mmCIF file of C-alpha atoms in Angstrom:
data_model
loop_
_atom_site.group_PDB
_atom_site.id
_atom_site.type_symbol
_atom_site.label_atom_id
_atom_site.label_comp_id
_atom_site.label_asym_id
_atom_site.label_seq_id
_atom_site.Cartn_x
_atom_site.Cartn_y
_atom_site.Cartn_z
ATOM 1 C CA ASP R 897 12.169 5.486 -26.799
ATOM 2 C CA VAL R 898 8.619 6.209 -26.979
ATOM 3 C CA LYS R 899 7.373 8.921 -24.806
ATOM 4 C CA VAL R 900 3.957 9.734 -23.636
ATOM 5 C CA THR R 901 3.559 13.125 -21.558
ATOM 6 C CA GLN R 902 0.393 14.233 -19.740
ATOM 7 C CA SER R 903 0.072 17.680 -18.843
ATOM 8 C CA SER R 904 -0.143 17.613 -15.191
ATOM 9 C CA ARG R 905 0.538 14.994 -12.418
ATOM 10 C CA TYR R 906 -1.888 16.262 -10.123
ATOM 11 C CA LEU R 907 -4.976 18.292 -10.513
ATOM 12 C CA VAL R 908 -7.213 19.731 -7.960
ATOM 13 C CA LYS R 909 -10.882 20.856 -9.325
ATOM 14 C CA ARG R 910 -14.238 21.984 -7.916
ATOM 15 C CA THR R 911 -17.301 20.069 -8.506
ATOM 16 C CA GLY R 912 -19.010 21.452 -11.932
ATOM 17 C CA GLU R 913 -15.887 22.895 -13.138
ATOM 18 C CA LYS R 914 -14.764 22.143 -16.840
ATOM 19 C CA VAL R 915 -11.483 20.154 -16.691
ATOM 20 C CA PHE R 916 -9.018 19.317 -19.549
ATOM 21 C CA LEU R 917 -6.411 16.548 -19.412
ATOM 22 C CA GLU R 918 -3.608 16.758 -22.212
ATOM 23 C CA CYS R 919 -1.806 13.705 -23.625
ATOM 24 C CA VAL R 920 0.922 14.033 -26.172
ATOM 25 C CA GLN R 921 3.014 11.368 -27.830
ATOM 26 C CA ASP R 922 5.972 11.612 -29.793
ATOM 27 C CA MET R 923 6.009 8.431 -31.765
ATOM 28 C CA ASP R 924 3.657 9.285 -34.559
ATOM 29 C CA HIS R 925 1.116 6.338 -33.334
ATOM 30 C CA GLU R 926 -2.265 5.906 -34.996
ATOM 31 C CA ASN R 927 -4.057 5.027 -31.605
ATOM 32 C CA MET R 928 -4.688 6.908 -28.448
ATOM 33 C CA PHE R 929 -6.374 5.861 -25.353
ATOM 34 C CA TRP R 930 -7.747 7.539 -22.338
ATOM 35 C CA TYR R 931 -8.231 5.161 -19.075
ATOM 36 C CA ARG R 932 -9.103 5.835 -15.496
ATOM 37 C CA GLN R 933 -7.936 3.660 -12.861
ATOM 38 C CA ASP R 934 -9.430 3.054 -9.586
ATOM 39 C CA PRO R 935 -8.419 0.449 -6.595
ATOM 40 C CA GLY R 936 -9.748 -2.827 -7.195
ATOM 41 C CA LEU R 937 -11.266 -2.213 -10.627
ATOM 42 C CA GLY R 938 -7.917 -2.019 -12.518
ATOM 43 C CA LEU R 939 -7.952 0.188 -15.852
ATOM 44 C CA ARG R 940 -11.263 0.889 -17.703
ATOM 45 C CA LEU R 941 -10.984 2.403 -21.063
ATOM 46 C CA ILE R 942 -13.022 5.719 -21.475
ATOM 47 C CA TYR R 943 -12.432 6.761 -24.894
ATOM 48 C CA PHE R 944 -10.118 5.818 -27.706
ATOM 49 C CA SER R 945 -9.147 7.243 -31.314
ATOM 50 C CA TYR R 946 -7.689 5.800 -34.285
ATOM 51 C CA ASP R 947 -7.248 8.648 -36.274
ATOM 52 C CA VAL R 948 -7.286 12.558 -36.194
ATOM 53 C CA LYS R 949 -10.567 13.721 -35.398
ATOM 54 C CA MET R 950 -11.944 9.850 -35.049
ATOM 55 C CA LYS R 951 -13.146 8.912 -31.717
ATOM 56 C CA GLU R 952 -14.837 5.782 -30.395
ATOM 57 C CA LYS R 953 -16.522 5.201 -27.027
ATOM 58 C CA GLY R 954 -14.745 2.811 -24.548
ATOM 59 C CA ASP R 955 -16.579 1.213 -21.825
ATOM 60 C CA ILE R 956 -17.383 3.920 -19.576
ATOM 61 C CA PRO R 957 -17.493 7.385 -21.503
ATOM 62 C CA GLU R 958 -20.476 9.051 -19.679
ATOM 63 C CA GLY R 959 -19.394 12.305 -18.092
ATOM 64 C CA TYR R 960 -16.454 12.473 -20.696
ATOM 65 C CA SER R 961 -15.468 13.741 -23.783
ATOM 66 C CA VAL R 962 -12.252 13.770 -26.153
ATOM 67 C CA SER R 963 -10.855 15.619 -28.590
ATOM 68 C CA ARG R 964 -8.338 14.759 -31.366
ATOM 69 C CA GLU R 965 -7.295 17.622 -33.649
ATOM 70 C CA LYS R 966 -3.846 16.673 -34.306
ATOM 71 C CA LYS R 967 -2.313 13.205 -34.691
ATOM 72 C CA GLU R 968 0.174 13.504 -31.120
ATOM 73 C CA ARG R 969 -2.467 14.942 -29.116
ATOM 74 C CA PHE R 970 -5.521 13.541 -27.406
ATOM 75 C CA SER R 971 -7.442 15.537 -25.049
ATOM 76 C CA LEU R 972 -9.835 14.326 -22.204
ATOM 77 C CA ILE R 973 -12.693 16.726 -21.168
ATOM 78 C CA LEU R 974 -15.006 16.853 -18.224
ATOM 79 C CA GLU R 975 -17.809 19.073 -19.003
ATOM 80 C CA SER R 976 -18.846 19.532 -15.481
ATOM 81 C CA ALA R 977 -16.594 17.459 -12.985
ATOM 82 C CA SER R 978 -18.187 15.439 -10.232
ATOM 83 C CA THR R 979 -16.737 14.005 -7.113
ATOM 84 C CA ASN R 980 -17.107 10.388 -9.005
ATOM 85 C CA GLN R 981 -14.734 11.565 -11.166
ATOM 86 C CA THR R 982 -11.978 11.891 -8.659
ATOM 87 C CA SER R 983 -9.378 9.048 -10.196
ATOM 88 C CA MET R 984 -6.234 8.427 -12.124
ATOM 89 C CA TYR R 985 -6.191 8.978 -15.408
ATOM 90 C CA LEU R 986 -3.725 7.241 -17.940
ATOM 91 C CA CYS R 987 -3.213 8.102 -21.330
ATOM 92 C CA ALA R 988 -1.662 5.478 -23.858
ATOM 93 C CA SER R 989 -0.577 5.100 -27.557
ATOM 94 C CA SER R 990 -0.212 2.515 -29.984
ATOM 95 C CA GLN R 991 0.431 1.610 -33.641
ATOM 96 C CA PRO R 992 -2.433 -0.478 -35.369
ATOM 97 C CA GLY R 993 -2.137 -4.101 -35.804
ATOM 98 C CA GLY R 994 -2.052 -5.304 -32.190
ATOM 99 C CA GLU R 995 1.089 -3.779 -31.034
ATOM 100 C CA THR R 996 1.909 -2.681 -27.415
ATOM 101 C CA GLN R 997 0.268 0.371 -25.910
ATOM 102 C CA TYR R 998 2.577 2.784 -24.353
ATOM 103 C CA PHE R 999 1.685 4.736 -21.060
ATOM 104 C CA GLY R 1000 2.038 8.197 -19.816
ATOM 105 C CA PRO R 1001 2.892 8.851 -16.172
ATOM 106 C CA GLY R 1002 -0.731 9.518 -15.371
ATOM 107 C CA THR R 1003 -2.830 12.258 -13.979
ATOM 108 C CA ARG R 1004 -3.952 12.268 -10.379
ATOM 109 C CA LEU R 1005 -7.551 14.109 -10.281
ATOM 110 C CA LEU R 1006 -9.218 15.147 -7.211
ATOM 111 C CA VAL R 1007 -12.433 16.725 -7.494
ATOM 112 C CA LEU R 1008 -14.058 18.630 -4.284
ATOM 113 C CA ALA M 605 -16.600 -10.680 -24.263
ATOM 114 C CA GLN M 606 -12.914 -10.214 -23.496
ATOM 115 C CA SER M 607 -12.093 -10.298 -19.827
ATOM 116 C CA VAL M 608 -9.073 -11.014 -17.550
ATOM 117 C CA THR M 609 -9.205 -12.365 -13.943
ATOM 118 C CA GLN M 610 -6.105 -11.843 -11.749
ATOM 119 C CA PRO M 611 -7.149 -13.838 -8.422
ATOM 120 C CA ASP M 612 -4.956 -12.337 -6.020
ATOM 121 C CA ILE M 613 -5.165 -8.918 -4.819
ATOM 122 C CA HIS M 614 -2.318 -8.664 -2.677
ATOM 123 C CA ILE M 615 0.932 -11.118 -2.616
ATOM 124 C CA THR M 616 3.795 -11.238 -0.226
ATOM 125 C CA VAL M 617 6.996 -12.803 -0.989
ATOM 126 C CA SER M 618 10.275 -12.848 0.780
ATOM 127 C CA GLU M 619 13.432 -11.157 -1.111
ATOM 128 C CA GLY M 620 15.029 -13.820 -3.028
ATOM 129 C CA ALA M 621 12.162 -16.139 -3.175
ATOM 130 C CA SER M 622 10.111 -17.145 -6.607
ATOM 131 C CA LEU M 623 7.372 -15.358 -7.705
ATOM 132 C CA GLU M 624 4.256 -16.669 -9.634
ATOM 133 C CA LEU M 625 1.490 -14.069 -10.457
ATOM 134 C CA ARG M 626 -2.126 -15.694 -11.926
ATOM 135 C CA CYS M 627 -3.967 -14.382 -15.011
ATOM 136 C CA ASN M 628 -6.719 -16.025 -16.588
ATOM 137 C CA TYR M 629 -8.381 -14.633 -19.489
ATOM 138 C CA SER M 630 -11.463 -15.139 -21.828
ATOM 139 C CA TYR M 631 -11.257 -14.411 -25.375
ATOM 140 C CA GLY M 632 -12.779 -15.786 -28.448
ATOM 141 C CA ALA M 633 -9.838 -16.099 -30.641
ATOM 142 C CA THR M 634 -5.956 -16.129 -30.496
ATOM 143 C CA PRO M 635 -5.223 -13.756 -27.640
ATOM 144 C CA TYR M 636 -2.638 -10.780 -27.345
ATOM 145 C CA LEU M 637 -1.495 -11.090 -23.786
ATOM 146 C CA PHE M 638 0.550 -8.628 -21.922
ATOM 147 C CA TRP M 639 1.948 -7.967 -18.433
ATOM 148 C CA TYR M 640 2.567 -4.427 -17.273
ATOM 149 C CA VAL M 641 4.082 -3.288 -13.930
ATOM 150 C CA GLN M 642 3.199 0.061 -12.152
ATOM 151 C CA SER M 643 5.484 1.387 -9.534
ATOM 152 C CA PRO M 644 3.862 3.568 -6.895
ATOM 153 C CA GLY M 645 2.580 7.158 -8.359
ATOM 154 C CA GLN M 646 3.789 6.064 -11.911
ATOM 155 C CA GLY M 647 2.423 5.061 -15.443
ATOM 156 C CA LEU M 648 2.387 1.388 -16.615
ATOM 157 C CA GLN M 649 5.540 0.117 -18.070
ATOM 158 C CA LEU M 650 5.328 -3.125 -20.464
ATOM 159 C CA LEU M 651 7.222 -6.313 -18.921
ATOM 160 C CA LEU M 652 6.430 -8.527 -21.612
ATOM 161 C CA LYS M 653 3.910 -9.701 -24.313
ATOM 162 C CA TYR M 654 2.801 -12.704 -26.299
ATOM 163 C CA PHE M 655 1.412 -12.555 -29.842
ATOM 164 C CA SER M 656 2.357 -16.175 -31.309
ATOM 165 C CA GLY M 657 4.868 -18.764 -31.194
ATOM 166 C CA ASP M 658 6.856 -19.879 -28.452
ATOM 167 C CA THR M 659 4.652 -19.874 -25.379
ATOM 168 C CA LEU M 660 7.325 -19.185 -22.990
ATOM 169 C CA VAL M 661 7.920 -15.376 -23.342
ATOM 170 C CA GLN M 662 10.918 -13.401 -21.545
ATOM 171 C CA GLY M 663 10.685 -10.219 -20.650
ATOM 172 C CA ILE M 664 12.590 -7.392 -18.749
ATOM 173 C CA LYS M 665 13.868 -7.374 -15.480
ATOM 174 C CA GLY M 666 13.897 -11.148 -15.321
ATOM 175 C CA PHE M 667 10.385 -11.809 -15.627
ATOM 176 C CA GLU M 668 8.844 -14.846 -17.798
ATOM 177 C CA ALA M 669 5.284 -15.636 -18.669
ATOM 178 C CA GLU M 670 3.882 -18.808 -19.981
ATOM 179 C CA PHE M 671 0.772 -19.028 -22.359
ATOM 180 C CA LYS M 672 -1.491 -22.219 -21.750
ATOM 181 C CA ARG M 673 -4.186 -22.126 -24.080
ATOM 182 C CA SER M 674 -5.896 -25.155 -22.280
ATOM 183 C CA GLN M 675 -5.909 -23.395 -19.276
ATOM 184 C CA SER M 676 -6.726 -20.060 -20.682
ATOM 185 C CA SER M 677 -3.956 -18.773 -18.424
ATOM 186 C CA PHE M 678 -0.881 -16.483 -18.721
ATOM 187 C CA ASN M 679 0.999 -16.688 -15.408
ATOM 188 C CA LEU M 680 3.992 -14.363 -14.639
ATOM 189 C CA ARG M 681 7.309 -15.825 -13.164
ATOM 190 C CA LYS M 682 10.273 -14.559 -11.669
ATOM 191 C CA PRO M 683 12.724 -17.095 -10.057
ATOM 192 C CA SER M 684 14.310 -14.550 -7.481
ATOM 193 C CA VAL M 685 12.371 -11.528 -6.468
ATOM 194 C CA HIS M 686 14.226 -8.167 -5.718
ATOM 195 C CA TRP M 687 12.889 -5.647 -3.155
ATOM 196 C CA SER M 688 12.437 -3.399 -6.116
ATOM 197 C CA ASP M 689 10.044 -5.706 -7.731
ATOM 198 C CA ALA M 690 7.322 -4.186 -5.004
ATOM 199 C CA ALA M 691 4.594 -2.525 -7.613
ATOM 200 C CA GLU M 692 1.185 -3.613 -9.038
ATOM 201 C CA TYR M 693 1.103 -5.910 -11.863
ATOM 202 C CA PHE M 694 -1.412 -5.936 -14.490
ATOM 203 C CA CYS M 695 -2.189 -8.675 -17.173
ATOM 204 C CA ALA M 696 -3.950 -7.396 -20.204
ATOM 205 C CA VAL M 697 -5.666 -9.115 -23.229
ATOM 206 C CA GLY M 698 -6.072 -7.950 -26.558
ATOM 207 C CA GLY M 699 -6.814 -8.973 -30.322
ATOM 208 C CA ASN M 700 -5.294 -8.032 -33.490
ATOM 209 C CA THR M 701 -7.870 -5.542 -34.834
ATOM 210 C CA GLY M 702 -6.342 -2.444 -35.696
ATOM 211 C CA PHE M 703 -7.927 -0.665 -32.748
ATOM 212 C CA GLN M 704 -6.209 -2.949 -30.540
ATOM 213 C CA LYS M 705 -8.260 -2.422 -27.553
ATOM 214 C CA LEU M 706 -6.941 -3.873 -24.114
ATOM 215 C CA VAL M 707 -8.936 -5.331 -21.291
ATOM 216 C CA PHE M 708 -7.255 -5.330 -18.065
ATOM 217 C CA GLY M 709 -7.318 -7.318 -15.185
ATOM 218 C CA THR M 710 -7.939 -5.361 -11.477
ATOM 219 C CA GLY M 711 -4.135 -6.110 -10.787
ATOM 220 C CA THR M 712 -2.193 -7.855 -8.065
ATOM 221 C CA ARG M 713 -0.114 -5.634 -5.668
ATOM 222 C CA LEU M 714 3.348 -7.358 -4.850
ATOM 223 C CA LEU M 715 4.895 -6.836 -1.516
ATOM 224 C CA VAL M 716 8.490 -7.874 -0.791
ATOM 225 C CA SER M 717 9.535 -8.682 2.681
ATOM 226 C CA PRO M 718 12.970 -8.537 3.802
#
């Protein structure tokens, strides 16, 4: 079974803090993705990566950055957290060629 | 641009009754279509997917979906709902590029009444 793990299920941070969300997959997938999920808005793509050290902006990249130094790990960084970044963050991975995305359990982030 | 519409925000179904969740998509080429389910506090689990071939797709947990190109729809069905099916359901569309970016609908929350 594909396993995608996220470093925290719940996080509470203060405005202005630097926040790291970590995601690890164990299936040697090429592609990795970060989404945020908000009620009534569904899932929106923040960033994705199709290879080590490669990254592409998704639909809502503002206020976020990412890092992919190893194939299995994809980090989402909030350089200076703001209250409007309070959300559920979901990581996913897939193989190229239109294959299924596999999701982690999510990190619920609260920024005070 | 790709888009997905799930017109029903909430649906309530009696246990044992049949279910149909609607999904309409907009995509310029032949789409890849997915249905995912999310239980409270959990990540998304794939229910089924359509890439090509038979337009009626069987998935896990007794779900099926039918791709109708003429209607740009990919509705999810189940003949008899169980209380454990209460969750949020997301339809998604993607293409056959190597990056496989998905666009998700806003979700439909299913409530199951006794």
